[in-house]
PDB file of C-alpha atoms in Angstrom:
ATOM      1  CA  GLU H   1       0.084  -0.023  -0.045  1.00 49.00           C
ATOM      2  CA  ASN H   2       2.817   2.325   0.568  1.00 53.00           C
ATOM      3  CA  VAL H   3       3.701   2.211  -3.218  1.00 56.00           C
ATOM      4  CA  PHE H   4       0.228   3.968  -3.756  1.00 54.00           C
ATOM      5  CA  ASP H   5       1.388   6.751  -1.419  1.00 50.00           C
ATOM      6  CA  GLY H   6       0.367   9.660  -3.340  1.00 50.00           C
ATOM      7  CA  ALA H   7       2.407  11.473  -6.065  1.00 49.00           C
ATOM      8  CA  GLY H   8       1.895   8.257  -8.163  1.00 59.00           C
ATOM      9  CA  VAL H   9       3.534   5.055  -8.723  1.00 64.00           C
ATOM     10  CA  THR H  10       7.078   5.248 -10.216  1.00 67.00           C
ATOM     11  CA  ALA H  11       8.169   2.997 -12.980  1.00 68.00           C
ATOM     12  CA  ILE H  12      10.730   1.197 -10.526  1.00 68.00           C
ATOM     13  CA  GLU H  13       7.730   0.758  -7.964  1.00 75.00           C
ATOM     14  CA  LEU H  14       5.437  -0.454 -10.714  1.00 73.00           C
ATOM     15  CA  GLU H  15       8.148  -3.027 -11.966  1.00 75.00           C
ATOM     16  CA  THR H  16       8.908  -4.010  -8.376  1.00 79.00           C
ATOM     17  CA  LEU H  17       5.168  -4.875  -7.700  1.00 82.00           C
ATOM     18  CA  ALA H  18       4.957  -6.644 -11.095  1.00 79.00           C
ATOM     19  CA  LEU H  19       7.962  -8.645  -9.967  1.00 78.00           C
ATOM     20  CA  LEU H  20       6.316  -9.744  -6.708  1.00 84.00           C
ATOM     21  CA  LEU H  21       2.971 -10.640  -8.746  1.00 81.00           C
ATOM     22  CA  ALA H  22       4.840 -12.766 -11.098  1.00 82.00           C
ATOM     23  CA  GLY H  23       6.458 -14.717  -8.257  1.00 81.00           C
ATOM     24  CA  GLY H  24      10.099 -13.547  -8.746  1.00 73.00           C
ATOM     25  CA  ASP H  25      12.706 -13.587 -11.376  1.00 67.00           C
ATOM     26  CA  GLY H  26      14.711 -16.770 -10.570  1.00 67.00           C
ATOM     27  CA  LYS H  27      17.205 -15.353  -8.130  1.00 69.00           C
ATOM     28  CA  TYR H  28      14.421 -14.476  -5.633  1.00 74.00           C
ATOM     29  CA  SER H  29      11.000 -16.169  -5.316  1.00 82.00           C
ATOM     30  CA  TYR H  30       7.830 -14.636  -3.829  1.00 82.00           C
ATOM     31  CA  LYS H  31       4.475 -16.279  -2.906  1.00 87.00           C
ATOM     32  CA  LEU H  32       1.683 -13.666  -2.330  1.00 87.00           C
ATOM     33  CA  SER H  33      -1.610 -14.602  -0.639  1.00 90.00           C
ATOM     34  CA  ASP H  34      -4.809 -14.535  -2.884  1.00 88.00           C
ATOM     35  CA  GLY H  35      -5.801 -11.457  -0.986  1.00 89.00           C
ATOM     36  CA  ALA H  36      -2.526  -9.566  -1.802  1.00 87.00           C
ATOM     37  CA  ILE H  37      -2.873 -10.601  -5.574  1.00 86.00           C
ATOM     38  CA  SER H  38      -6.426  -9.514  -5.599  1.00 86.00           C
ATOM     39  CA  TYR H  39      -5.469  -6.081  -4.193  1.00 86.00           C
ATOM     40  CA  LEU H  40      -2.336  -5.392  -6.166  1.00 84.00           C
ATOM     41  CA  GLN H  41      -3.031  -6.915  -9.632  1.00 84.00           C
ATOM     42  CA  PRO H  42      -5.795  -4.413 -10.550  1.00 84.00           C
ATOM     43  CA  ARG H  43      -3.985  -1.533  -9.364  1.00 81.00           C
ATOM     44  CA  VAL H  44      -0.719  -2.622 -11.104  1.00 81.00           C
ATOM     45  CA  ASP H  45      -2.745  -3.023 -14.363  1.00 81.00           C
ATOM     46  CA  ALA H  46      -4.464   0.486 -13.848  1.00 80.00           C
ATOM     47  CA  ARG H  47      -1.219   2.276 -13.280  1.00 77.00           C
ATOM     48  CA  ARG H  48       0.317   0.388 -16.518  1.00 76.00           C
ATOM     49  CA  GLU H  49      -2.517   1.676 -18.512  1.00 76.00           C
ATOM     50  CA  ASP H  50      -2.054   5.222 -16.964  1.00 73.00           C
ATOM     51  CA  LEU H  51       1.590   5.017 -18.072  1.00 69.00           C
ATOM     52  CA  ALA H  52       0.906   3.646 -21.577  1.00 68.00           C
ATOM     53  CA  ALA H  53      -1.559   6.482 -22.141  1.00 69.00           C
ATOM     54  CA  ALA H  54       0.796   9.218 -20.874  1.00 64.00           C
ATOM     55  CA  GLU H  55       3.394   7.677 -23.351  1.00 64.00           C
ATOM     56  CA  LEU H  56       1.030   7.879 -26.253  1.00 64.00           C
ATOM     57  CA  ALA H  57       0.231  11.496 -25.524  1.00 63.00           C
ATOM     58  CA  GLY H  58       3.763  12.253 -25.557  1.00 58.00           C
ATOM     59  CA  ARG H  59       4.102  12.900 -21.685  1.00 51.00           C
ATOM     60  CA  LYS H  60       1.849  13.750 -18.776  1.00 48.00           C
ATOM     61  CA  ARG H  61      -0.178  16.886 -19.339  1.00 46.00           C
ATOM     62  CA  PRO H  62       0.850  19.894 -17.230  1.00 48.00           C
ATOM     63  CA  SER H  63      -1.517  20.314 -14.066  1.00 47.00           C
ATOM     64  CA  SER H  64      -4.578  22.266 -15.162  1.00 77.00           C
ATOM     65  CA  TYR H  65      -7.855  23.149 -13.954  1.00 83.00           C
ATOM     66  CA  ARG H  66     -11.547  22.856 -15.300  1.00 88.00           C
ATOM     67  CA  VAL H  67     -13.988  25.798 -14.657  1.00 90.00           C
ATOM     68  CA  ILE H  68     -17.666  24.558 -13.638  1.00 91.00           C
ATOM     69  CA  ASN H  69     -19.986  27.270 -12.620  1.00 90.00           C
ATOM     70  CA  GLY H  70     -17.207  29.656 -12.234  1.00 90.00           C
ATOM     71  CA  VAL H  71     -15.339  27.479  -9.764  1.00 92.00           C
ATOM     72  CA  LYS H  72     -11.749  25.948 -10.790  1.00 92.00           C
ATOM     73  CA  TYR H  73     -11.253  22.316 -10.154  1.00 93.00           C
ATOM     74  CA  ASP H  74      -8.723  19.942 -10.821  1.00 90.00           C
ATOM     75  CA  ASP H  75      -8.678  18.711 -14.570  1.00 87.00           C
ATOM     76  CA  LYS H  76      -6.924  15.428 -14.136  1.00 86.00           C
ATOM     77  CA  ALA H  77      -9.169  14.120 -11.617  1.00 91.00           C
ATOM     78  CA  LEU H  78     -12.350  15.184 -13.320  1.00 92.00           C
ATOM     79  CA  THR H  79     -11.031  13.683 -16.451  1.00 88.00           C
ATOM     80  CA  LEU H  80     -10.564  10.341 -14.768  1.00 89.00           C
ATOM     81  CA  ALA H  81     -13.805  10.327 -13.043  1.00 92.00           C
ATOM     82  CA  ASP H  82     -15.479  11.154 -16.487  1.00 91.00           C
ATOM     83  CA  ASP H  83     -13.575   8.404 -18.073  1.00 88.00           C
ATOM     84  CA  PHE H  84     -14.765   6.013 -15.486  1.00 90.00           C
ATOM     85  CA  MET H  85     -18.438   7.031 -16.120  1.00 91.00           C
ATOM     86  CA  ARG H  86     -17.972   6.914 -19.747  1.00 88.00           C
ATOM     87  CA  VAL H  87     -16.448   3.295 -19.635  1.00 86.00           C
ATOM     88  CA  GLN H  88     -18.231   1.709 -16.769  1.00 88.00           C
ATOM     89  CA  GLN H  89     -21.072   3.973 -15.906  1.00 92.00           C
ATOM     90  CA  LYS H  90     -19.727   4.050 -12.246  1.00 93.00           C
ATOM     91  CA  VAL H  91     -16.773   4.915  -9.868  1.00 95.00           C
ATOM     92  CA  THR H  92     -15.585   2.104  -7.857  1.00 94.00           C
ATOM     93  CA  VAL H  93     -13.286   2.205  -4.744  1.00 94.00           C
ATOM     94  CA  ALA H  94     -10.387   1.175  -7.027  1.00 91.00           C
ATOM     95  CA  ASP H  95     -11.305   4.192  -9.412  1.00 91.00           C
ATOM     96  CA  ALA H  96     -11.480   6.379  -6.402  1.00 94.00           C
ATOM     97  CA  GLU H  97      -8.150   5.653  -5.254  1.00 92.00           C
ATOM     98  CA  ARG H  98      -6.842   6.571  -8.774  1.00 89.00           C
ATOM     99  CA  ILE H  99      -8.653   9.745  -8.715  1.00 93.00           C
ATOM    100  CA  TYR H 100      -7.126  10.287  -5.101  1.00 92.00           C
ATOM    101  CA  ASP H 101      -3.687   9.545  -6.478  1.00 85.00           C
ATOM    102  CA  ALA H 102      -4.319  12.146  -9.222  1.00 83.00           C
ATOM    103  CA  VAL H 103      -4.777  15.065  -6.854  1.00 86.00           C
ATOM    104  CA  LEU H 104      -1.598  14.116  -5.130  1.00 80.00           C
ATOM    105  CA  ASP H 105       0.540  15.597  -7.543  1.00 66.00           C
ATOM    106  CA  GLY H 106       2.282  18.209  -5.480  1.00 67.00           C
ATOM    107  CA  ASN H 107       3.666  18.509  -1.876  1.00 66.00           C
ATOM    108  CA  GLN H 108       0.176  19.186  -0.465  1.00 77.00           C
ATOM    109  CA  ILE H 109      -3.533  19.038  -1.440  1.00 86.00           C
ATOM    110  CA  THR H 110      -4.729  22.325  -2.414  1.00 88.00           C
ATOM    111  CA  THR H 111      -8.225  23.864  -1.898  1.00 91.00           C
ATOM    112  CA  ARG H 112      -8.984  23.351  -5.606  1.00 92.00           C
ATOM    113  CA  GLU H 113      -8.096  19.586  -5.340  1.00 92.00           C
ATOM    114  CA  ARG H 114     -10.020  19.121  -2.205  1.00 94.00           C
ATOM    115  CA  ASP H 115     -12.983  20.780  -3.717  1.00 95.00           C
ATOM    116  CA  THR H 116     -12.592  18.549  -6.726  1.00 96.00           C
ATOM    117  CA  LEU H 117     -13.101  15.381  -4.607  1.00 96.00           C
ATOM    118  CA  GLU H 118     -15.977  16.911  -2.916  1.00 96.00           C
ATOM    119  CA  LEU H 119     -17.714  17.833  -6.140  1.00 96.00           C
ATOM    120  CA  ILE H 120     -17.098  14.139  -7.489  1.00 97.00           C
ATOM    121  CA  ILE H 121     -18.773  12.968  -4.268  1.00 96.00           C
ATOM    122  CA  LEU H 122     -21.722  15.483  -4.357  1.00 94.00           C
ATOM    123  CA  ASP H 123     -22.457  15.680  -8.178  1.00 91.00           C
ATOM    124  CA  GLY H 124     -24.657  12.470  -8.330  1.00 88.00           C
ATOM    125  CA  SER H 125     -26.054  13.568 -11.648  1.00 90.00           C
ATOM    126  CA  THR H 126     -22.609  13.428 -13.269  1.00 93.00           C
ATOM    127  CA  TYR H 127     -20.706  10.801 -11.060  1.00 95.00           C
ATOM    128  CA  ALA H 128     -22.260   7.582  -9.948  1.00 96.00           C
ATOM    129  CA  LEU H 129     -20.146   6.533  -7.022  1.00 96.00           C
ATOM    130  CA  ASP H 130     -20.806   3.053  -5.401  1.00 95.00           C
ATOM    131  CA  ASP H 131     -20.754   3.091  -1.488  1.00 96.00           C
ATOM    132  CA  ASP H 132     -17.212   2.128  -1.040  1.00 96.00           C
ATOM    133  CA  ALA H 133     -15.915   4.755  -3.392  1.00 96.00           C
ATOM    134  CA  ARG H 134     -18.013   7.364  -1.738  1.00 97.00           C
ATOM    135  CA  GLN H 135     -16.775   6.565   1.888  1.00 97.00           C
ATOM    136  CA  TYR H 136     -13.075   6.292   0.603  1.00 96.00           C
ATOM    137  CA  LEU H 137     -13.130   9.774  -0.819  1.00 97.00           C
ATOM    138  CA  ARG H 138     -15.225  11.125   2.202  1.00 96.00           C
ATOM    139  CA  ASP H 139     -12.468   9.554   4.467  1.00 96.00           C
ATOM    140  CA  LYS H 140      -9.728  11.117   2.510  1.00 94.00           C
ATOM    141  CA  ILE H 141     -11.330  14.725   2.654  1.00 94.00           C
ATOM    142  CA  ALA H 142     -11.643  14.113   6.425  1.00 94.00           C
ATOM    143  CA  ASP H 143      -7.951  13.436   6.461  1.00 90.00           C
ATOM    144  CA  ILE H 144      -7.212  16.451   4.525  1.00 89.00           C
ATOM    145  CA  ASP H 145      -9.516  18.635   6.726  1.00 91.00           C
ATOM    146  CA  GLN H 146      -7.970  17.189   9.770  1.00 89.00           C
ATOM    147  CA  SER H 147      -4.391  17.660   8.772  1.00 84.00           C
ATOM    148  CA  GLY H 148      -5.037  21.215   7.671  1.00 74.00           C
ATOM    149  CA  ASN H 149      -3.407  20.234   4.301  1.00 64.00           C
TER     150      ASN H 149
END
């Protein structure tokens, strides 16, 4: 879980997780529990998709915002949420983790990024979150508010 610690998973972290999931490389061998595999595999796959998309785009887009009703929100997080809705018509807890990771692109969570998470939770006409995803983002907002970040 520490690899999914915020500013994104580095290529080295991703390859380390892939090596663990594969059981090792001959010199070392690893046996993960079914629960660990179930937790890690979809997250590793999602990060690989993100990296591949960034490569196709030429590089990561610079941090930007989207204006909704005169308020600026984090475009990267909203674009992820929009994509989840377009593809699967809902946002799952794994998707919510990716959205949260998207706002952790700096040293701290800005008011704009916090407000973006709140918008995703509250805008039920645009974003359909399952209960676990909604609770995950609520907990993250509470953590942000408590830390004063």
